[in-house]
PDB file of C-alpha atoms in Angstrom:
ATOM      1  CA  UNK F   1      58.877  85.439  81.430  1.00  0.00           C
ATOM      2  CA  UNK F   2      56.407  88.273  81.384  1.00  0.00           C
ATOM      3  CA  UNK F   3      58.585  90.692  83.440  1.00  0.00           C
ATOM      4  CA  UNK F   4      61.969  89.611  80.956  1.00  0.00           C
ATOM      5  CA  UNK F   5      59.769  90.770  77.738  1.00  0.00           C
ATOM      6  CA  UNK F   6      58.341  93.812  80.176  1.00  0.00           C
ATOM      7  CA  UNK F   7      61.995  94.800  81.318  1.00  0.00           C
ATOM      8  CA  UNK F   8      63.204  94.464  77.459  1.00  0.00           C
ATOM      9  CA  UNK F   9      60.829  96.932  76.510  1.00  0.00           C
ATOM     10  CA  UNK F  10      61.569  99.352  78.878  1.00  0.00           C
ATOM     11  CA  UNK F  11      65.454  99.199  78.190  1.00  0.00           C
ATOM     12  CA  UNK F  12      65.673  97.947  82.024  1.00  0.00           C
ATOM     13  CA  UNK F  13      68.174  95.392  82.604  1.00  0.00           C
ATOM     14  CA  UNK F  14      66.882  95.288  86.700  1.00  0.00           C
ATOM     15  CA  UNK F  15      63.785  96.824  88.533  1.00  0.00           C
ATOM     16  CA  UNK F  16      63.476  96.090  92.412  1.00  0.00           C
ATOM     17  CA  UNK F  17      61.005  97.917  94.076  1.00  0.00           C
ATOM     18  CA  UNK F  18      60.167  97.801  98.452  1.00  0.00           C
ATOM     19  CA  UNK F  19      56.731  99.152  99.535  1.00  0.00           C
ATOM     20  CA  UNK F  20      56.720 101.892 102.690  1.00  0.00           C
ATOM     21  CA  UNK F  21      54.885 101.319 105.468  1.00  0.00           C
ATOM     22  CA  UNK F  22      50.792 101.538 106.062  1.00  0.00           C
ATOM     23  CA  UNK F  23      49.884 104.714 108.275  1.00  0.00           C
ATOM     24  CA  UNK F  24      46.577 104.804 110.249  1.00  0.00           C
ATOM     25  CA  UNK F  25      44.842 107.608 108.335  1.00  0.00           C
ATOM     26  CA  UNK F  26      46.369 106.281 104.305  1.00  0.00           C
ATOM     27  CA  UNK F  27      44.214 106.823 101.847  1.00  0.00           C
ATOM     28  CA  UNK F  28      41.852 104.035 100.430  1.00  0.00           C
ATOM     29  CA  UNK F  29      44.312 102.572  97.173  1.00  0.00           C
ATOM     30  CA  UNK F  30      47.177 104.282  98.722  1.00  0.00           C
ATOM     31  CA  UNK F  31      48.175 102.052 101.816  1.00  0.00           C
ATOM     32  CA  UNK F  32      51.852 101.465 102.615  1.00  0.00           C
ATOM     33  CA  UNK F  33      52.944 104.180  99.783  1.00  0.00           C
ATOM     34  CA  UNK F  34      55.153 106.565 102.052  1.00  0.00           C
ATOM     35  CA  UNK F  35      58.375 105.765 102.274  1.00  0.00           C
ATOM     36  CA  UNK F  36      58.220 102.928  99.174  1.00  0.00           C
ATOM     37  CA  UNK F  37      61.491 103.182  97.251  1.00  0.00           C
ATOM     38  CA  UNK F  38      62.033 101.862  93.562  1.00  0.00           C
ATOM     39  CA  UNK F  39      65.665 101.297  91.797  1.00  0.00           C
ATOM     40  CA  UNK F  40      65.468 101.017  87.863  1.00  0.00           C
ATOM     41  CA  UNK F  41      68.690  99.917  86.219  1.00  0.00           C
ATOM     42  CA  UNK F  42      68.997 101.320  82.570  1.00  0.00           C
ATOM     43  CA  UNK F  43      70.177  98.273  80.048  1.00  0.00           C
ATOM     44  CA  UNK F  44      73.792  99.437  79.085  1.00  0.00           C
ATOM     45  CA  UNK F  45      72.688 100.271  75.928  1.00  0.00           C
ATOM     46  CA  UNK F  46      69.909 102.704  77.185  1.00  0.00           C
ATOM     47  CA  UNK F  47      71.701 105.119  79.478  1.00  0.00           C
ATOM     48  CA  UNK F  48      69.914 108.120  79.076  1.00  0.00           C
ATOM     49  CA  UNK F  49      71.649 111.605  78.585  1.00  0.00           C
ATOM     50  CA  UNK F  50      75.289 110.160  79.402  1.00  0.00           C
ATOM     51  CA  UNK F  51      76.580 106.659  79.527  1.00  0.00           C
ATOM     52  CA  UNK F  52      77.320 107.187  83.344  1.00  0.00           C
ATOM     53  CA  UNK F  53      73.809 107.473  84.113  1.00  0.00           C
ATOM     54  CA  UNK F  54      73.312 103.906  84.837  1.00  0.00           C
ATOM     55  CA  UNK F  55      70.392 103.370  87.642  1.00  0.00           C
ATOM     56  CA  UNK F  56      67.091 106.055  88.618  1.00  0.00           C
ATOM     57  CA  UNK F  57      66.570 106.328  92.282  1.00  0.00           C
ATOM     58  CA  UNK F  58      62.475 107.104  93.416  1.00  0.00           C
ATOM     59  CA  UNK F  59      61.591 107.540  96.817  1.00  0.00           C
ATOM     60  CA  UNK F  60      58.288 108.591  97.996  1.00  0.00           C
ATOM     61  CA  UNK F  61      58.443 110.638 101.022  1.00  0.00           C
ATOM     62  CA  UNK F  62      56.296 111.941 103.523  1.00  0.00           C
ATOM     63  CA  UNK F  63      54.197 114.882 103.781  1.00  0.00           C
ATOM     64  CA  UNK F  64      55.450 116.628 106.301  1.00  0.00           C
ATOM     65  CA  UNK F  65      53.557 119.069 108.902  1.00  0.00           C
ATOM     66  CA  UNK F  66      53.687 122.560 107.307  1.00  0.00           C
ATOM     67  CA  UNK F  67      53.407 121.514 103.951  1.00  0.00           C
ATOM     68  CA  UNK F  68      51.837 123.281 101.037  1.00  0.00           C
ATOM     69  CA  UNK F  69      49.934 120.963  98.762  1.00  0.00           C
ATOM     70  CA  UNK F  70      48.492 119.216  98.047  1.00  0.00           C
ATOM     71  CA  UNK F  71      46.031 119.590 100.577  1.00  0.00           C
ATOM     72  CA  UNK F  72      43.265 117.158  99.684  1.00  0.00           C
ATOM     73  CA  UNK F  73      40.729 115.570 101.568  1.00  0.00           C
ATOM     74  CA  UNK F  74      42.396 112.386 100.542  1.00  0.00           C
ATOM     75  CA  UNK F  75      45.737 113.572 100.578  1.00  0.00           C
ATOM     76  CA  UNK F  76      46.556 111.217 103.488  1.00  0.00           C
ATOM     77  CA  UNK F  77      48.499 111.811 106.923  1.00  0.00           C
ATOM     78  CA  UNK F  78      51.025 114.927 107.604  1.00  0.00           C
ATOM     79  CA  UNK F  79      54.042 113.402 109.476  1.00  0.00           C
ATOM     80  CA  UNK F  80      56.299 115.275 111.578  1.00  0.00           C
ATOM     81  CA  UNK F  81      59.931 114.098 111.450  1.00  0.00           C
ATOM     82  CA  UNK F  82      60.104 111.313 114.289  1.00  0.00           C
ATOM     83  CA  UNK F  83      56.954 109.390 112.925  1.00  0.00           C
ATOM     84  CA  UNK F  84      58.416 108.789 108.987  1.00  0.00           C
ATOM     85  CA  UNK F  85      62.609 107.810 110.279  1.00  0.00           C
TER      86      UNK F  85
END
Protein backbone atom coordinates (compact mmCIF):
# COMPACT_ATOMS: atom_id res chain seq x y z
CA UNK A 1 0.00 0.00 0.00
CA UNK A 2 2.90 2.25 0.81
CA UNK A 3 4.44 2.14 -2.72
CA UNK A 4 0.49 2.80 -4.37
CA UNK A 5 0.29 6.18 -2.13
CA UNK A 6 4.32 6.65 -3.00
CA UNK A 7 3.70 6.05 -6.86
CA UNK A 8 0.45 8.47 -6.63
CA UNK A 9 2.52 11.12 -5.48
CA UNK A 10 5.02 10.96 -7.88
CA UNK A 11 2.47 10.88 -10.89
CA UNK A 12 4.03 7.22 -11.60
CA UNK A 13 1.62 4.77 -12.71
CA UNK A 14 4.80 1.88 -12.74
CA UNK A 15 8.46 1.97 -11.35
CA UNK A 16 10.63 -1.30 -11.85
CA UNK A 17 14.02 -0.96 -11.07
CA UNK A 18 17.14 -4.11 -11.56
CA UNK A 19 20.39 -3.56 -9.58
CA UNK A 20 23.96 -3.99 -11.72
CA UNK A 21 26.33 -6.17 -10.70
CA UNK A 22 28.97 -5.96 -7.52
CA UNK A 23 32.67 -5.30 -8.83
CA UNK A 24 35.69 -6.26 -6.64
CA UNK A 25 37.01 -2.76 -5.91
CA UNK A 26 32.92 -0.93 -5.45
CA UNK A 27 32.81 1.48 -3.18
CA UNK A 28 31.55 0.91 0.49
CA UNK A 29 27.38 1.98 0.01
CA UNK A 30 27.84 1.67 -3.63
CA UNK A 31 27.97 -2.21 -4.34
CA UNK A 32 26.21 -3.64 -7.40
CA UNK A 33 25.43 0.13 -8.75
CA UNK A 34 27.07 -0.17 -12.34
CA UNK A 35 25.07 -1.27 -14.76
CA UNK A 36 21.57 -0.92 -12.46
CA UNK A 37 18.80 0.24 -14.79
CA UNK A 38 15.44 1.96 -13.59
CA UNK A 39 12.10 2.41 -15.90
CA UNK A 40 9.58 5.10 -14.48
CA UNK A 41 6.23 5.15 -16.23
CA UNK A 42 4.58 8.71 -16.09
CA UNK A 43 0.63 8.33 -14.98
CA UNK A 44 -1.20 9.38 -18.29
CA UNK A 45 -2.12 12.36 -16.84
CA UNK A 46 1.53 13.44 -15.96
CA UNK A 47 3.42 13.20 -19.23
CA UNK A 48 5.84 15.74 -18.97
CA UNK A 49 6.63 18.25 -21.88
CA UNK A 50 4.41 16.24 -24.53
CA UNK A 51 1.79 13.61 -24.06
CA UNK A 52 4.10 11.12 -26.01
CA UNK A 53 6.59 11.18 -23.39
CA UNK A 54 5.24 8.30 -21.56
CA UNK A 55 8.22 6.25 -19.65
CA UNK A 56 12.11 7.77 -18.36
CA UNK A 57 14.84 5.36 -19.09
CA UNK A 58 18.14 5.56 -16.31
CA UNK A 59 20.99 3.50 -16.73
CA UNK A 60 24.06 3.76 -14.76
CA UNK A 61 27.06 2.94 -16.68
CA UNK A 62 30.50 2.27 -16.18
CA UNK A 63 33.46 4.33 -15.82
CA UNK A 64 35.39 3.54 -18.39
CA UNK A 65 39.42 3.54 -18.64
CA UNK A 66 40.37 7.04 -19.89
CA UNK A 67 37.80 8.80 -18.22
CA UNK A 68 37.82 12.30 -16.87
CA UNK A 69 36.05 12.61 -13.56
CA UNK A 70 35.34 12.12 -11.35
CA UNK A 71 38.43 10.84 -10.16
CA UNK A 72 37.92 10.17 -6.47
CA UNK A 73 39.51 8.04 -4.14
CA UNK A 74 36.16 6.42 -3.80
CA UNK A 75 35.12 6.79 -7.17
CA UNK A 76 35.16 2.99 -7.62
CA UNK A 77 36.64 0.66 -10.51
CA UNK A 78 37.54 1.98 -14.25
CA UNK A 79 36.26 -0.78 -16.63
CA UNK A 80 37.48 -1.31 -19.99
CA UNK A 81 34.82 -2.46 -22.48
CA UNK A 82 34.90 -6.42 -22.16
CA UNK A 83 34.58 -6.36 -18.24
CA UNK A 84 31.00 -4.09 -18.08
CA UNK A 85 29.05 -6.20 -21.54
Amino acid sequence: QDSKVLLDKLRLAASFGQAGIELDNDSRGSEGCTGSVFIHVFDAQAHPLHKKNVAMLYVVGPKGEGSKGPNKPDSGPKLNRECFL
